[in-house]
Amino acid sequence: MPSSLVTNDHLVPAGDVTLFVRELGKRRPDRPSLVVLHGGPDIGHSYLLPGFEPLAADHHVVLFDFRGCGRSSRGLPVEALQPEYVVGDTHQLIEELRLGTVDLLGFSTGGRAATAFVERYPSAVRRLILASTSAYPSSENEPYLRDWAEYQRRQAGERAAGGRLRNSTIFVWDLDLAPRYLRLVEGLDEGDWSYEAYLDGRMHPWVSGDAEAILREWGKPVLILHGEQDMGFPVQLAERLHRALPASTLAIIDGAAHMCHFEKPQLWSRRIREFVEGGEGSS
């Protein structure tokens, strides 16, 4: 992290849990803070820092670990990890920090949480950024991935490595950067969240209704920020959502995959800056 960057790491109470919060940059009286919902949700937010450090030079960015992740409250049962609690925690955090109306960014799974948030608290958000995520069921990914030869080749390599690569060759397009990304995530604790709980039906959906319809009804500006070579949520789904939302801007990061904030942090943060400052991200 750049030594000149203003940071404030602290714990914030949110009802029955405590959230680890990292604030980057100074609060600005002339623009809303940007609140970030990380993906996973099995790990905390720190893997996202490369994409927000450039933005924090002139914007206030608030990241936090979901309950059950990172340095937020741990040791929680499945019943306390339901997605609706994460949405409620986010709202309480905004209230505790007295942020007022915010801009909201949801990354990957966090995009689903962000959609649920604007449905529940529509007036709390001015502008929404959906980064490396999808409004559609995971089954919609399959037709694009099934016939993608490079994806299938990399998946075979991940399987052969027995999990040691932690999807680094899937999430990063430039394979020269994959070892550095792997080092970034190797030290991150997987927390209380369990993928098995999703598979056996113990977890509620992040969005209970039609995400596309929710966003269309919300009606405020949305930036769809996506890697051209995303192997988690194929770019065709980002393009589909853009067509469905009249108030949306589509910004595709060429030559980058799911972790495009890591591969091209300056470009990624510039697209966010253009959007939150009222301009158009590049289509």
Short mmCIF file of N, CA and C in Angstrom, two decimals, residues 85-224:
data_model
loop_
_atom_site.label_atom_id
_atom_site.label_comp_id
_atom_site.label_asym_id
_atom_site.label_seq_id
_atom_site.Cartn_x
_atom_site.Cartn_y
_atom_site.Cartn_z
N TYR A 85 -28.40 -10.90 6.57
CA TYR A 85 -27.68 -10.26 7.66
C TYR A 85 -26.52 -9.40 7.14
N VAL A 86 -25.88 -9.85 6.07
CA VAL A 86 -24.81 -9.06 5.47
C VAL A 86 -25.37 -7.74 4.94
N VAL A 87 -26.53 -7.81 4.31
CA VAL A 87 -27.18 -6.59 3.81
C VAL A 87 -27.50 -5.65 4.97
N GLY A 88 -28.05 -6.20 6.06
CA GLY A 88 -28.34 -5.38 7.23
C GLY A 88 -27.09 -4.81 7.87
N ASP A 89 -26.02 -5.61 7.93
CA ASP A 89 -24.75 -5.12 8.48
C ASP A 89 -24.24 -3.93 7.68
N THR A 90 -24.37 -4.01 6.36
CA THR A 90 -23.88 -2.93 5.50
C THR A 90 -24.62 -1.63 5.81
N HIS A 91 -25.92 -1.73 5.95
CA HIS A 91 -26.70 -0.53 6.27
C HIS A 91 -26.33 0.02 7.64
N GLN A 92 -26.14 -0.87 8.60
CA GLN A 92 -25.79 -0.39 9.93
C GLN A 92 -24.40 0.25 9.94
N LEU A 93 -23.49 -0.31 9.16
CA LEU A 93 -22.16 0.28 9.05
C LEU A 93 -22.24 1.70 8.49
N ILE A 94 -23.02 1.88 7.44
CA ILE A 94 -23.20 3.21 6.86
C ILE A 94 -23.75 4.18 7.89
N GLU A 95 -24.69 3.69 8.70
CA GLU A 95 -25.27 4.54 9.74
C GLU A 95 -24.24 4.84 10.82
N GLU A 96 -23.50 3.83 11.26
CA GLU A 96 -22.52 4.02 12.34
C GLU A 96 -21.43 5.01 11.93
N LEU A 97 -21.02 4.96 10.67
CA LEU A 97 -19.97 5.85 10.19
C LEU A 97 -20.52 7.20 9.73
N ARG A 98 -21.84 7.34 9.75
CA ARG A 98 -22.51 8.59 9.36
C ARG A 98 -22.09 9.01 7.95
N LEU A 99 -22.20 8.07 7.04
CA LEU A 99 -21.77 8.32 5.67
C LEU A 99 -22.84 9.00 4.83
N GLY A 100 -24.08 8.95 5.28
CA GLY A 100 -25.16 9.50 4.46
C GLY A 100 -25.40 8.64 3.23
N THR A 101 -25.85 9.26 2.15
CA THR A 101 -26.04 8.54 0.89
C THR A 101 -24.68 8.17 0.32
N VAL A 102 -24.53 6.93 -0.14
CA VAL A 102 -23.23 6.44 -0.61
C VAL A 102 -23.31 5.98 -2.05
N ASP A 103 -22.15 5.82 -2.65
CA ASP A 103 -22.02 5.01 -3.85
C ASP A 103 -21.65 3.61 -3.37
N LEU A 104 -22.13 2.59 -4.06
CA LEU A 104 -21.96 1.21 -3.60
C LEU A 104 -21.36 0.37 -4.71
N LEU A 105 -20.34 -0.41 -4.37
CA LEU A 105 -19.72 -1.33 -5.33
C LEU A 105 -19.81 -2.74 -4.79
N GLY A 106 -20.33 -3.65 -5.61
CA GLY A 106 -20.37 -5.06 -5.26
C GLY A 106 -19.50 -5.85 -6.21
N PHE A 107 -18.55 -6.59 -5.67
CA PHE A 107 -17.63 -7.37 -6.49
C PHE A 107 -18.00 -8.85 -6.42
N SER A 108 -18.17 -9.49 -7.57
CA SER A 108 -18.46 -10.92 -7.65
C SER A 108 -19.71 -11.24 -6.81
N THR A 109 -19.61 -12.11 -5.81
CA THR A 109 -20.77 -12.39 -4.96
C THR A 109 -21.29 -11.11 -4.31
N GLY A 110 -20.38 -10.17 -4.04
CA GLY A 110 -20.79 -8.89 -3.48
C GLY A 110 -21.74 -8.13 -4.38
N GLY A 111 -21.71 -8.41 -5.68
CA GLY A 111 -22.67 -7.79 -6.59
C GLY A 111 -24.08 -8.24 -6.30
N ARG A 112 -24.24 -9.49 -5.92
CA ARG A 112 -25.57 -9.98 -5.54
C ARG A 112 -26.01 -9.31 -4.25
N ALA A 113 -25.08 -9.16 -3.29
CA ALA A 113 -25.40 -8.48 -2.05
C ALA A 113 -25.78 -7.02 -2.31
N ALA A 114 -25.07 -6.37 -3.24
CA ALA A 114 -25.36 -4.98 -3.57
C ALA A 114 -26.74 -4.84 -4.20
N THR A 115 -27.12 -5.80 -5.03
CA THR A 115 -28.46 -5.78 -5.63
C THR A 115 -29.53 -5.92 -4.55
N ALA A 116 -29.30 -6.84 -3.62
CA ALA A 116 -30.24 -6.99 -2.51
C ALA A 116 -30.29 -5.73 -1.66
N PHE A 117 -29.16 -5.04 -1.53
CA PHE A 117 -29.11 -3.83 -0.71
C PHE A 117 -29.96 -2.72 -1.34
N VAL A 118 -29.82 -2.50 -2.65
CA VAL A 118 -30.60 -1.41 -3.25
C VAL A 118 -32.08 -1.74 -3.31
N GLU A 119 -32.42 -3.03 -3.30
CA GLU A 119 -33.83 -3.38 -3.21
C GLU A 119 -34.38 -3.03 -1.83
N ARG A 120 -33.60 -3.30 -0.80
CA ARG A 120 -34.06 -3.09 0.59
C ARG A 120 -33.92 -1.64 1.03
N TYR A 121 -32.85 -0.97 0.57
CA TYR A 121 -32.57 0.41 0.98
C TYR A 121 -32.34 1.28 -0.26
N PRO A 122 -33.35 1.46 -1.10
CA PRO A 122 -33.14 2.12 -2.39
C PRO A 122 -32.63 3.56 -2.29
N SER A 123 -33.03 4.29 -1.26
CA SER A 123 -32.62 5.69 -1.16
C SER A 123 -31.25 5.88 -0.56
N ALA A 124 -30.63 4.80 -0.05
CA ALA A 124 -29.32 4.91 0.61
C ALA A 124 -28.17 4.98 -0.38
N VAL A 125 -28.43 4.67 -1.66
CA VAL A 125 -27.37 4.58 -2.66
C VAL A 125 -27.65 5.56 -3.79
N ARG A 126 -26.61 6.30 -4.17
CA ARG A 126 -26.71 7.24 -5.29
C ARG A 126 -26.39 6.57 -6.61
N ARG A 127 -25.25 5.87 -6.66
CA ARG A 127 -24.81 5.17 -7.86
C ARG A 127 -24.30 3.78 -7.46
N LEU A 128 -24.50 2.82 -8.36
CA LEU A 128 -24.16 1.43 -8.09
C LEU A 128 -23.16 0.93 -9.11
N ILE A 129 -22.15 0.19 -8.62
CA ILE A 129 -21.16 -0.42 -9.50
C ILE A 129 -21.21 -1.93 -9.29
N LEU A 130 -21.47 -2.65 -10.36
CA LEU A 130 -21.48 -4.12 -10.34
C LEU A 130 -20.22 -4.59 -11.04
N ALA A 131 -19.27 -5.11 -10.28
CA ALA A 131 -17.94 -5.44 -10.80
C ALA A 131 -17.73 -6.96 -10.81
N SER A 132 -17.39 -7.49 -11.98
CA SER A 132 -17.08 -8.93 -12.11
C SER A 132 -18.16 -9.79 -11.48
N THR A 133 -19.41 -9.48 -11.81
CA THR A 133 -20.53 -10.20 -11.21
C THR A 133 -21.60 -10.45 -12.27
N SER A 134 -22.73 -10.97 -11.84
CA SER A 134 -23.82 -11.28 -12.77
C SER A 134 -25.16 -11.12 -12.07
N ALA A 135 -26.16 -10.73 -12.81
CA ALA A 135 -27.53 -10.65 -12.31
C ALA A 135 -28.29 -11.93 -12.57
N TYR A 136 -27.65 -12.92 -13.16
CA TYR A 136 -28.36 -14.09 -13.65
C TYR A 136 -27.92 -15.36 -12.90
N PRO A 137 -28.74 -16.39 -12.89
CA PRO A 137 -28.39 -17.64 -12.19
C PRO A 137 -27.09 -18.24 -12.74
N SER A 138 -26.38 -18.97 -11.90
CA SER A 138 -25.10 -19.55 -12.31
C SER A 138 -25.25 -20.51 -13.48
N SER A 139 -26.44 -21.06 -13.65
CA SER A 139 -26.67 -21.96 -14.79
C SER A 139 -26.50 -21.24 -16.13
N GLU A 140 -26.66 -19.91 -16.12
CA GLU A 140 -26.52 -19.13 -17.35
C GLU A 140 -25.06 -19.05 -17.80
N ASN A 141 -24.11 -19.31 -16.90
CA ASN A 141 -22.69 -19.28 -17.26
C ASN A 141 -22.30 -20.43 -18.18
N GLU A 142 -22.93 -21.56 -17.95
CA GLU A 142 -22.46 -22.82 -18.52
C GLU A 142 -22.35 -22.85 -20.04
N PRO A 143 -23.33 -22.36 -20.80
CA PRO A 143 -23.21 -22.44 -22.27
C PRO A 143 -21.97 -21.73 -22.80
N TYR A 144 -21.57 -20.63 -22.17
CA TYR A 144 -20.40 -19.89 -22.63
C TYR A 144 -19.10 -20.58 -22.22
N LEU A 145 -19.09 -21.19 -21.03
CA LEU A 145 -17.88 -21.84 -20.54
C LEU A 145 -17.66 -23.21 -21.19
N ARG A 146 -18.73 -23.88 -21.50
CA ARG A 146 -18.63 -25.24 -22.04
C ARG A 146 -17.86 -25.26 -23.35
N ASP A 147 -18.06 -24.26 -24.19
CA ASP A 147 -17.42 -24.24 -25.51
C ASP A 147 -16.19 -23.34 -25.57
N TRP A 148 -15.70 -22.91 -24.42
CA TRP A 148 -14.54 -22.03 -24.36
C TRP A 148 -13.30 -22.89 -24.13
N ALA A 149 -12.53 -23.13 -25.17
CA ALA A 149 -11.40 -24.07 -25.11
C ALA A 149 -10.37 -23.64 -24.08
N GLU A 150 -10.06 -22.36 -23.99
CA GLU A 150 -9.05 -21.91 -23.04
C GLU A 150 -9.51 -22.10 -21.60
N TYR A 151 -10.77 -21.87 -21.34
CA TYR A 151 -11.31 -22.12 -20.01
C TYR A 151 -11.18 -23.60 -19.66
N GLN A 152 -11.56 -24.47 -20.57
CA GLN A 152 -11.49 -25.91 -20.31
C GLN A 152 -10.04 -26.35 -20.08
N ARG A 153 -9.11 -25.77 -20.84
CA ARG A 153 -7.69 -26.12 -20.66
C ARG A 153 -7.20 -25.71 -19.27
N ARG A 154 -7.58 -24.51 -18.85
CA ARG A 154 -7.13 -24.03 -17.54
C ARG A 154 -7.81 -24.79 -16.40
N GLN A 155 -9.05 -25.14 -16.59
CA GLN A 155 -9.74 -25.93 -15.57
C GLN A 155 -9.06 -27.28 -15.38
N ALA A 156 -8.65 -27.89 -16.48
CA ALA A 156 -7.95 -29.18 -16.38
C ALA A 156 -6.66 -29.02 -15.59
N GLY A 157 -5.94 -27.91 -15.81
CA GLY A 157 -4.71 -27.66 -15.07
C GLY A 157 -4.97 -27.43 -13.59
N GLU A 158 -6.05 -26.74 -13.27
CA GLU A 158 -6.40 -26.52 -11.87
C GLU A 158 -6.71 -27.85 -11.18
N ARG A 159 -7.46 -28.71 -11.87
CA ARG A 159 -7.78 -30.01 -11.29
C ARG A 159 -6.53 -30.84 -11.08
N ALA A 160 -5.63 -30.81 -12.05
CA ALA A 160 -4.40 -31.59 -11.93
C ALA A 160 -3.53 -31.11 -10.77
N ALA A 161 -3.65 -29.82 -10.43
CA ALA A 161 -2.86 -29.26 -9.32
C ALA A 161 -3.49 -29.55 -7.97
N GLY A 162 -4.65 -30.18 -7.95
CA GLY A 162 -5.29 -30.59 -6.71
C GLY A 162 -5.65 -29.44 -5.78
N GLY A 163 -6.02 -28.31 -6.35
CA GLY A 163 -6.44 -27.17 -5.53
C GLY A 163 -5.34 -26.23 -5.12
N ARG A 164 -4.09 -26.58 -5.43
CA ARG A 164 -2.96 -25.74 -4.99
C ARG A 164 -2.94 -24.39 -5.70
N LEU A 165 -3.53 -24.31 -6.89
CA LEU A 165 -3.51 -23.05 -7.64
C LEU A 165 -4.63 -22.09 -7.23
N ARG A 166 -5.59 -22.57 -6.46
CA ARG A 166 -6.68 -21.74 -5.92
C ARG A 166 -7.33 -20.86 -6.99
N ASN A 167 -7.54 -21.43 -8.15
CA ASN A 167 -8.21 -20.74 -9.27
C ASN A 167 -7.42 -19.55 -9.79
N SER A 168 -6.14 -19.46 -9.47
CA SER A 168 -5.35 -18.31 -9.93
C SER A 168 -5.24 -18.26 -11.44
N THR A 169 -5.25 -19.41 -12.12
CA THR A 169 -5.16 -19.41 -13.58
C THR A 169 -6.52 -19.22 -14.24
N ILE A 170 -7.59 -19.28 -13.45
CA ILE A 170 -8.94 -19.01 -13.94
C ILE A 170 -9.29 -17.54 -13.73
N PHE A 171 -8.94 -17.03 -12.57
CA PHE A 171 -9.33 -15.67 -12.21
C PHE A 171 -8.44 -14.60 -12.83
N VAL A 172 -7.25 -14.97 -13.27
CA VAL A 172 -6.30 -14.02 -13.86
C VAL A 172 -6.04 -14.45 -15.30
N TRP A 173 -6.18 -13.54 -16.24
CA TRP A 173 -5.98 -13.88 -17.65
C TRP A 173 -4.51 -13.97 -18.02
N ASP A 174 -3.70 -13.00 -17.58
CA ASP A 174 -2.27 -12.98 -17.87
C ASP A 174 -1.59 -13.97 -16.93
N LEU A 175 -1.18 -15.11 -17.47
CA LEU A 175 -0.63 -16.16 -16.62
C LEU A 175 0.68 -15.77 -15.97
N ASP A 176 1.36 -14.77 -16.50
CA ASP A 176 2.56 -14.28 -15.83
C ASP A 176 2.24 -13.63 -14.49
N LEU A 177 0.99 -13.15 -14.34
CA LEU A 177 0.57 -12.52 -13.08
C LEU A 177 -0.04 -13.52 -12.10
N ALA A 178 -0.35 -14.73 -12.57
CA ALA A 178 -1.04 -15.70 -11.72
C ALA A 178 -0.26 -16.04 -10.45
N PRO A 179 1.08 -16.22 -10.49
CA PRO A 179 1.80 -16.51 -9.24
C PRO A 179 1.70 -15.37 -8.22
N ARG A 180 1.71 -14.13 -8.68
CA ARG A 180 1.60 -13.00 -7.75
C ARG A 180 0.20 -12.95 -7.14
N TYR A 181 -0.81 -13.24 -7.95
CA TYR A 181 -2.16 -13.29 -7.40
C TYR A 181 -2.29 -14.42 -6.37
N LEU A 182 -1.68 -15.56 -6.67
CA LEU A 182 -1.73 -16.69 -5.74
C LEU A 182 -1.10 -16.32 -4.41
N ARG A 183 0.02 -15.59 -4.45
CA ARG A 183 0.65 -15.15 -3.20
C ARG A 183 -0.26 -14.19 -2.44
N LEU A 184 -1.01 -13.37 -3.17
CA LEU A 184 -1.91 -12.42 -2.53
C LEU A 184 -2.99 -13.13 -1.72
N VAL A 185 -3.53 -14.22 -2.25
CA VAL A 185 -4.66 -14.88 -1.59
C VAL A 185 -4.24 -16.04 -0.69
N GLU A 186 -2.98 -16.50 -0.78
CA GLU A 186 -2.58 -17.67 0.00
C GLU A 186 -2.67 -17.43 1.50
N GLY A 187 -2.44 -16.20 1.93
CA GLY A 187 -2.46 -15.94 3.36
C GLY A 187 -3.83 -15.59 3.91
N LEU A 188 -4.86 -15.63 3.08
CA LEU A 188 -6.19 -15.22 3.52
C LEU A 188 -6.95 -16.40 4.11
N ASP A 189 -7.50 -16.19 5.29
CA ASP A 189 -8.26 -17.21 6.00
C ASP A 189 -9.63 -17.39 5.34
N GLU A 190 -10.07 -18.62 5.20
CA GLU A 190 -11.34 -18.88 4.53
C GLU A 190 -12.56 -18.62 5.40
N GLY A 191 -12.40 -18.43 6.69
CA GLY A 191 -13.50 -17.98 7.53
C GLY A 191 -14.57 -19.04 7.78
N ASP A 192 -15.75 -18.56 8.20
CA ASP A 192 -16.83 -19.45 8.63
C ASP A 192 -17.72 -19.92 7.49
N TRP A 193 -17.67 -19.22 6.35
CA TRP A 193 -18.59 -19.55 5.26
C TRP A 193 -18.25 -20.90 4.66
N SER A 194 -19.27 -21.66 4.36
CA SER A 194 -19.09 -23.02 3.87
C SER A 194 -19.84 -23.21 2.55
N TYR A 195 -19.10 -23.61 1.51
CA TYR A 195 -19.74 -23.86 0.22
C TYR A 195 -20.72 -25.02 0.33
N GLU A 196 -20.42 -25.96 1.22
CA GLU A 196 -21.31 -27.10 1.40
C GLU A 196 -22.69 -26.66 1.89
N ALA A 197 -22.72 -25.58 2.68
CA ALA A 197 -24.01 -25.09 3.18
C ALA A 197 -24.89 -24.60 2.04
N TYR A 198 -24.27 -24.07 0.98
CA TYR A 198 -25.04 -23.67 -0.20
C TYR A 198 -25.56 -24.91 -0.93
N LEU A 199 -24.67 -25.89 -1.08
CA LEU A 199 -25.03 -27.08 -1.84
C LEU A 199 -26.16 -27.86 -1.19
N ASP A 200 -26.19 -27.88 0.15
CA ASP A 200 -27.24 -28.68 0.79
C ASP A 200 -28.46 -27.84 1.18
N GLY A 201 -28.51 -26.60 0.68
CA GLY A 201 -29.72 -25.81 0.81
C GLY A 201 -29.91 -25.09 2.13
N ARG A 202 -28.86 -24.99 2.94
CA ARG A 202 -29.01 -24.30 4.23
C ARG A 202 -28.87 -22.79 4.12
N MET A 203 -28.37 -22.28 2.99
CA MET A 203 -28.18 -20.85 2.82
C MET A 203 -29.28 -20.26 1.98
N HIS A 204 -29.74 -19.08 2.37
CA HIS A 204 -30.74 -18.36 1.59
C HIS A 204 -30.08 -17.76 0.35
N PRO A 205 -30.83 -17.50 -0.69
CA PRO A 205 -30.24 -16.84 -1.87
C PRO A 205 -29.87 -15.40 -1.53
N TRP A 206 -28.83 -14.89 -2.21
CA TRP A 206 -28.45 -13.49 -2.00
C TRP A 206 -29.55 -12.55 -2.50
N VAL A 207 -30.15 -12.90 -3.61
CA VAL A 207 -31.26 -12.11 -4.15
C VAL A 207 -32.44 -13.05 -4.30
N SER A 208 -33.55 -12.73 -3.66
CA SER A 208 -34.68 -13.66 -3.67
C SER A 208 -35.56 -13.49 -4.90
N GLY A 209 -35.46 -12.34 -5.57
CA GLY A 209 -36.28 -12.11 -6.75
C GLY A 209 -35.46 -12.05 -8.02
N ASP A 210 -36.01 -11.42 -9.03
CA ASP A 210 -35.36 -11.27 -10.33
C ASP A 210 -34.41 -10.07 -10.25
N ALA A 211 -33.10 -10.33 -10.24
CA ALA A 211 -32.13 -9.27 -10.04
C ALA A 211 -32.21 -8.21 -11.14
N GLU A 212 -32.41 -8.64 -12.36
CA GLU A 212 -32.51 -7.69 -13.47
C GLU A 212 -33.70 -6.75 -13.25
N ALA A 213 -34.83 -7.31 -12.84
CA ALA A 213 -36.02 -6.50 -12.60
C ALA A 213 -35.82 -5.56 -11.42
N ILE A 214 -35.14 -6.02 -10.38
CA ILE A 214 -34.87 -5.18 -9.21
C ILE A 214 -34.05 -3.96 -9.62
N LEU A 215 -33.02 -4.18 -10.41
CA LEU A 215 -32.15 -3.09 -10.82
C LEU A 215 -32.88 -2.13 -11.76
N ARG A 216 -33.72 -2.68 -12.63
CA ARG A 216 -34.46 -1.82 -13.54
C ARG A 216 -35.45 -0.95 -12.77
N GLU A 217 -36.09 -1.53 -11.78
CA GLU A 217 -37.04 -0.76 -10.98
C GLU A 217 -36.32 0.29 -10.13
N TRP A 218 -35.13 -0.04 -9.61
CA TRP A 218 -34.36 0.93 -8.83
C TRP A 218 -34.06 2.16 -9.67
N GLY A 219 -33.63 1.96 -10.90
CA GLY A 219 -33.61 3.01 -11.90
C GLY A 219 -32.49 4.03 -11.85
N LYS A 220 -31.60 3.95 -10.90
CA LYS A 220 -30.51 4.92 -10.80
C LYS A 220 -29.31 4.44 -11.63
N PRO A 221 -28.29 5.29 -11.79
CA PRO A 221 -27.14 4.90 -12.64
C PRO A 221 -26.40 3.67 -12.11
N VAL A 222 -26.09 2.77 -13.02
CA VAL A 222 -25.36 1.54 -12.72
C VAL A 222 -24.17 1.44 -13.67
N LEU A 223 -22.99 1.19 -13.11
CA LEU A 223 -21.81 0.86 -13.92
C LEU A 223 -21.60 -0.64 -13.86
N ILE A 224 -21.57 -1.28 -15.01
CA ILE A 224 -21.26 -2.70 -15.12
C ILE A 224 -19.80 -2.79 -15.55
#
